[in-house]
Amino acid sequence: MEEPPQQPPPDVAAAAKDLPLVLILEPLYPSFEEALSKRFRFLKPWESSSSSQRPLEAFLADHADSIRVVLCAGPVKKIDAEVISALPRLQLVLTPSVGMNHIDLAECRRKGIAVANAGTVFSVDTADYAVGFVLDVLRRVSAADRFVRGGLWPVEGEYPLGSKLSGKRVGIVGLGSIGSEIAKRLDAFGCIISYNSRTRKPSSPYSYFQNICDLAADSDILIIVCPLTDETRHIVNRDVLLALGKKGVIINVGRGPLIDEKELVRCLVEGEVGGAGLDVFENEPNVPQELFLLDNVVLSPHKAVVTPESVQELLQLVIANLEAFFSNQPLLTLV
């Protein structure tokens, strides 16, 4: 006979009720939840005994008077105007990501709700990954690995040469924290750096292009790392891809919808663009199958930002932001 689940001792349960309350809309990393649950009490809609019968709106209505903080990673669950209006006492939306396209920032501003994100926690790891993509695509590392593992070296002989990185013209779309780290690394490789951003960066030594098409035309490698907004969706369209050209390489470690994926696939298949390194896609986890057949394309499953080290840094940042909020101290990464 199966034993009933053990209940926590009364004093433990009472102590848990005294912890600050945080709403989470979807499961966190197990290690995250374990560490955070020692300091905060979570409301989890999916664990509600009637969650399969009642919509999220009903759950929020039941707890609306007690929810001041929402922790939401996205992109599945969104903090939109409907969720915000259902939580009249909401004061903070905290996301453990850099991107905030799952949050209605305008509505938060209108209602005076603070928003905090992951800040610069992922900048170094994402920059490293972007440079890895550049080297892999140019020097054909992943394709060469498949060539050797497939037993083709003894059969076909010499493998086609890749291209050198030093001296390449690199255009960076989005010279924020991550873009600046990428520029720093590729500058050390002897690359010529240019960038496109919402505004010119007065402190930047690199050439600024107001028009992304002009940046692409002046680049051998185009790296996309800007935030996803309504204005930047499909910022890389067919015109930009054709401007990059048949020998050009495009790298995306930002968000999938920054690039018109159908046009990118068409340009790669037809040889209008020389190669690509893609960590993000428009309809994740679905990836266009045409890309699987291309040796000049390197793919990864949206993991550019994550290492075990950055996850631990992020955990400490989330804890610090939550503790700052509940003790009326300034948030560390207020947007």
XYZ file of C-alpha atoms in Angstrom:
335
model
C 0.000 0.000 0.000
C 1.385 3.397 -0.984
C 2.183 5.674 1.948
C 0.583 9.137 1.962
C 2.981 12.016 1.272
C 4.676 13.364 4.373
C 3.459 16.754 5.554
C 5.964 19.321 6.828
C 6.027 19.793 10.593
C 3.591 22.482 11.799
C 6.378 24.908 12.709
C 7.939 24.562 9.233
C 4.594 25.119 7.514
C 3.928 28.163 9.708
C 7.346 29.607 8.912
C 6.724 29.128 5.183
C 3.491 31.129 5.421
C 5.479 34.066 6.770
C 7.783 34.178 3.727
C 7.226 36.923 1.122
C 4.794 35.839 -1.588
C 5.816 35.662 -5.260
C 3.648 34.596 -8.202
C 5.370 32.442 -10.834
C 3.459 31.653 -14.017
C 5.521 28.678 -15.175
C 7.994 26.243 -13.579
C 11.507 27.464 -12.793
C 14.745 25.525 -13.034
C 14.552 22.966 -10.185
C 17.760 24.330 -8.635
C 16.307 27.840 -8.850
C 13.084 26.907 -7.141
C 14.853 24.944 -4.423
C 17.122 27.869 -3.550
C 14.411 30.528 -3.819
C 11.840 28.564 -1.830
C 14.019 28.940 1.272
C 13.426 32.687 1.141
C 10.116 33.149 -0.681
C 6.718 31.488 -0.909
C 5.472 30.771 -4.424
C 2.013 30.852 -5.916
C 1.909 28.341 -8.784
C -1.268 28.381 -10.892
C -0.491 25.043 -12.553
C -0.460 23.295 -9.148
C -3.937 24.489 -8.231
C -6.255 21.554 -7.541
C -8.677 22.935 -10.138
C -6.102 24.259 -12.615
C -7.299 21.948 -15.388
C -10.872 23.212 -15.085
C -10.306 26.892 -14.292
C -8.431 29.401 -16.431
C -5.509 31.495 -15.218
C -7.818 34.500 -14.885
C -9.826 32.763 -12.154
C -6.676 31.826 -10.240
C -5.421 35.407 -10.414
C -8.778 36.711 -9.236
C -8.612 34.447 -6.173
C -5.196 35.818 -5.175
C -5.286 39.346 -6.643
C -5.182 41.120 -3.276
C -2.008 39.345 -2.154
C 0.174 39.454 -5.279
C 2.725 42.259 -5.410
C 5.457 40.484 -7.401
C 5.440 38.291 -10.499
C 8.493 36.296 -11.531
C 8.143 35.295 -15.187
C 10.782 34.036 -17.598
C 8.623 33.857 -20.725
C 8.180 33.423 -23.597
C 5.277 30.964 -23.123
C 3.539 32.929 -20.374
C 3.283 36.654 -20.973
C 2.757 39.579 -18.643
C 0.299 41.372 -20.876
C -2.289 44.049 -20.173
C -4.865 41.409 -19.230
C -2.644 39.833 -16.554
C -1.606 43.260 -15.270
C -5.207 44.463 -14.980
C -6.088 41.309 -13.017
C -3.482 42.182 -10.364
C -4.358 45.587 -8.894
C -1.640 45.418 -6.205
C 1.162 44.387 -8.589
C 4.300 46.461 -8.022
C 7.132 44.448 -9.620
C 7.570 42.239 -12.662
C 10.866 40.386 -12.434
C 12.194 38.372 -15.364
C 15.318 36.168 -15.191
C 16.076 36.981 -18.831
C 17.607 39.874 -20.721
C 14.852 40.001 -23.345
C 11.537 41.460 -22.232
C 9.324 40.908 -25.268
C 7.031 38.796 -23.047
C 6.248 41.833 -20.869
C 3.963 44.717 -21.793
C 6.439 47.399 -20.780
C 4.181 50.264 -21.835
C 1.365 49.028 -19.601
C 3.776 48.554 -16.702
C 5.001 52.120 -17.121
C 1.436 53.410 -17.334
C 0.531 51.736 -14.043
C 3.809 52.531 -12.272
C 4.891 48.889 -12.052
C 8.644 48.376 -11.775
C 10.346 45.929 -14.156
C 13.707 44.280 -13.517
C 15.591 41.813 -15.701
C 18.827 39.803 -15.769
C 20.942 42.863 -16.436
C 24.403 41.970 -17.717
C 24.585 38.469 -16.210
C 24.524 36.772 -19.619
C 26.605 39.289 -21.578
C 29.987 37.557 -21.370
C 28.683 34.056 -22.111
C 26.579 35.244 -25.047
C 29.518 37.182 -26.491
C 31.754 34.112 -26.216
C 29.117 32.036 -27.977
C 28.716 34.554 -30.793
C 32.460 34.544 -31.424
C 32.384 30.744 -31.369
C 29.714 30.824 -34.071
C 31.808 33.191 -36.181
C 34.885 30.962 -35.961
C 32.845 27.808 -36.580
C 31.134 29.133 -39.696
C 34.241 30.763 -41.178
C 36.617 27.866 -40.489
C 33.932 25.191 -41.082
C 34.655 23.462 -37.775
C 31.328 21.660 -37.288
C 31.197 20.643 -40.951
C 34.785 19.356 -40.755
C 33.868 17.324 -37.682
C 31.035 15.675 -39.627
C 33.416 15.065 -42.539
C 35.873 13.184 -40.311
C 33.261 11.285 -38.281
C 31.499 10.258 -41.485
C 34.658 8.537 -42.743
C 34.932 10.880 -45.729
C 38.556 11.975 -45.217
C 40.140 8.767 -46.621
C 37.559 8.676 -49.412
C 37.366 12.269 -50.586
C 40.790 13.522 -49.518
C 41.360 17.172 -48.678
C 38.580 19.100 -47.002
C 37.701 22.580 -48.389
C 39.524 25.424 -46.688
C 37.724 27.867 -44.429
C 38.223 31.623 -44.245
C 40.356 33.606 -41.786
C 38.738 35.840 -39.169
C 41.439 38.489 -38.815
C 40.707 41.564 -40.907
C 37.037 40.776 -41.445
C 34.513 43.621 -41.341
C 31.995 42.884 -38.596
C 28.674 44.703 -38.265
C 26.924 44.422 -34.895
C 23.205 45.164 -34.679
C 22.691 46.303 -31.105
C 25.718 47.699 -29.274
C 24.382 47.207 -25.765
C 26.084 45.180 -23.059
C 26.280 41.972 -25.128
C 27.126 43.745 -28.372
C 29.934 45.651 -26.665
C 31.413 42.415 -25.304
C 31.279 40.886 -28.788
C 32.992 43.953 -30.245
C 35.731 43.780 -27.620
C 36.486 40.147 -28.472
C 36.441 40.548 -32.242
C 38.504 43.731 -32.008
C 41.196 41.579 -30.386
C 41.035 39.261 -33.416
C 41.899 42.208 -35.653
C 38.417 42.684 -37.056
C 37.046 46.032 -38.230
C 33.958 46.767 -36.141
C 30.884 48.804 -37.098
C 27.462 48.905 -35.508
C 23.822 49.856 -35.765
C 21.864 50.864 -32.675
C 18.878 53.022 -31.750
C 21.285 55.901 -31.195
C 24.965 56.563 -31.748
C 27.141 55.640 -28.760
C 29.328 58.707 -28.086
C 31.897 56.663 -26.162
C 32.212 53.958 -28.835
C 35.310 54.000 -31.077
C 33.469 52.053 -33.794
C 31.785 53.333 -36.945
C 28.051 53.943 -36.620
C 25.504 53.123 -39.343
C 22.003 54.494 -38.909
C 20.688 52.201 -41.646
C 21.042 48.445 -41.175
C 21.129 47.821 -44.934
C 24.150 50.097 -45.227
C 25.778 48.283 -42.307
C 25.192 44.908 -43.970
C 26.623 46.136 -47.272
C 29.773 47.232 -45.448
C 30.171 43.971 -43.492
C 31.565 40.495 -44.081
C 29.847 39.284 -40.901
C 26.580 40.609 -39.456
C 25.848 39.784 -35.802
C 22.300 40.293 -34.497
C 22.013 40.929 -30.779
C 19.472 43.762 -30.354
C 16.303 43.447 -28.231
C 13.130 42.159 -29.877
C 10.453 44.857 -30.049
C 7.654 45.719 -32.461
C 10.132 47.980 -34.244
C 12.925 45.389 -34.519
C 10.813 42.399 -35.562
C 12.182 41.279 -38.972
C 14.730 44.081 -38.847
C 16.812 41.706 -40.967
C 14.728 41.293 -44.114
C 15.524 40.218 -47.663
C 17.058 43.580 -48.532
C 19.481 43.338 -45.609
C 20.409 39.761 -46.486
C 21.066 40.625 -50.122
C 23.146 43.602 -49.004
C 25.247 41.248 -46.860
C 25.865 39.224 -49.996
C 26.934 35.825 -51.246
C 30.101 35.708 -49.104
C 28.510 37.274 -46.033
C 27.875 35.445 -42.764
C 25.002 36.207 -40.398
C 24.970 35.318 -36.693
C 21.866 35.532 -34.487
C 22.189 35.223 -30.710
C 19.353 37.694 -30.018
C 15.808 36.552 -30.757
C 14.522 34.490 -33.679
C 11.968 36.992 -35.014
C 14.669 39.638 -35.460
C 15.298 37.910 -38.805
C 12.689 37.114 -41.430
C 13.343 33.396 -41.199
C 11.670 32.431 -44.477
C 13.827 34.916 -46.367
C 16.940 33.765 -44.530
C 16.284 30.135 -45.453
C 15.627 31.103 -49.066
C 18.826 33.157 -49.272
C 20.938 30.402 -47.718
C 19.496 27.670 -49.935
C 19.908 29.797 -53.060
C 23.442 30.882 -52.143
C 22.547 34.554 -51.712
C 24.147 34.505 -48.231
C 27.417 32.711 -47.487
C 26.651 31.143 -44.105
C 24.935 31.462 -40.747
C 25.249 30.688 -37.056
C 21.803 30.547 -35.442
C 20.989 30.021 -31.785
C 17.424 31.352 -31.995
C 14.480 30.780 -34.320
C 11.049 32.207 -35.066
C 9.007 29.203 -33.953
C 11.078 27.446 -31.314
C 11.682 24.592 -30.865
C 10.792 24.082 -34.526
C 13.669 24.768 -36.921
C 13.301 24.917 -40.727
C 14.422 21.519 -42.007
C 16.095 23.064 -45.050
C 18.825 24.301 -42.701
C 19.712 20.750 -41.647
C 21.135 20.040 -45.101
C 23.446 23.047 -45.247
C 27.074 22.605 -44.210
C 27.565 26.372 -44.062
C 25.012 26.735 -41.265
C 25.676 26.046 -37.574
C 22.650 25.577 -35.312
C 22.106 25.435 -31.555
C 18.986 25.215 -29.331
C 18.776 28.719 -27.797
C 21.590 28.127 -25.323
C 23.994 30.974 -26.089
C 23.195 32.738 -22.834
C 23.368 29.803 -20.445
C 26.289 28.240 -18.613
C 26.254 26.691 -15.125
C 28.213 29.712 -13.943
C 25.763 32.244 -15.360
C 22.810 30.326 -13.912
C 24.324 30.671 -10.441
C 24.995 34.371 -11.007
C 21.417 34.802 -12.164
C 20.065 33.015 -9.094
C 21.949 35.380 -6.812
C 20.690 38.369 -8.810
C 17.052 37.224 -8.628
C 17.382 36.724 -4.867
C 18.998 40.141 -4.462
C 16.274 41.876 -6.499
C 13.477 40.172 -4.571
C 15.075 40.914 -1.202
C 15.616 44.528 -2.252
C 11.958 44.870 -3.213
C 10.579 43.346 -0.032
C 12.886 45.515 2.111
C 12.069 48.722 0.161
C 15.584 49.018 -1.217
C 16.525 50.007 -4.813
C 16.328 47.195 -7.367
C 19.670 46.074 -8.787
C 18.586 45.806 -12.407
C 15.664 48.176 -12.760
C 14.784 48.588 -16.444
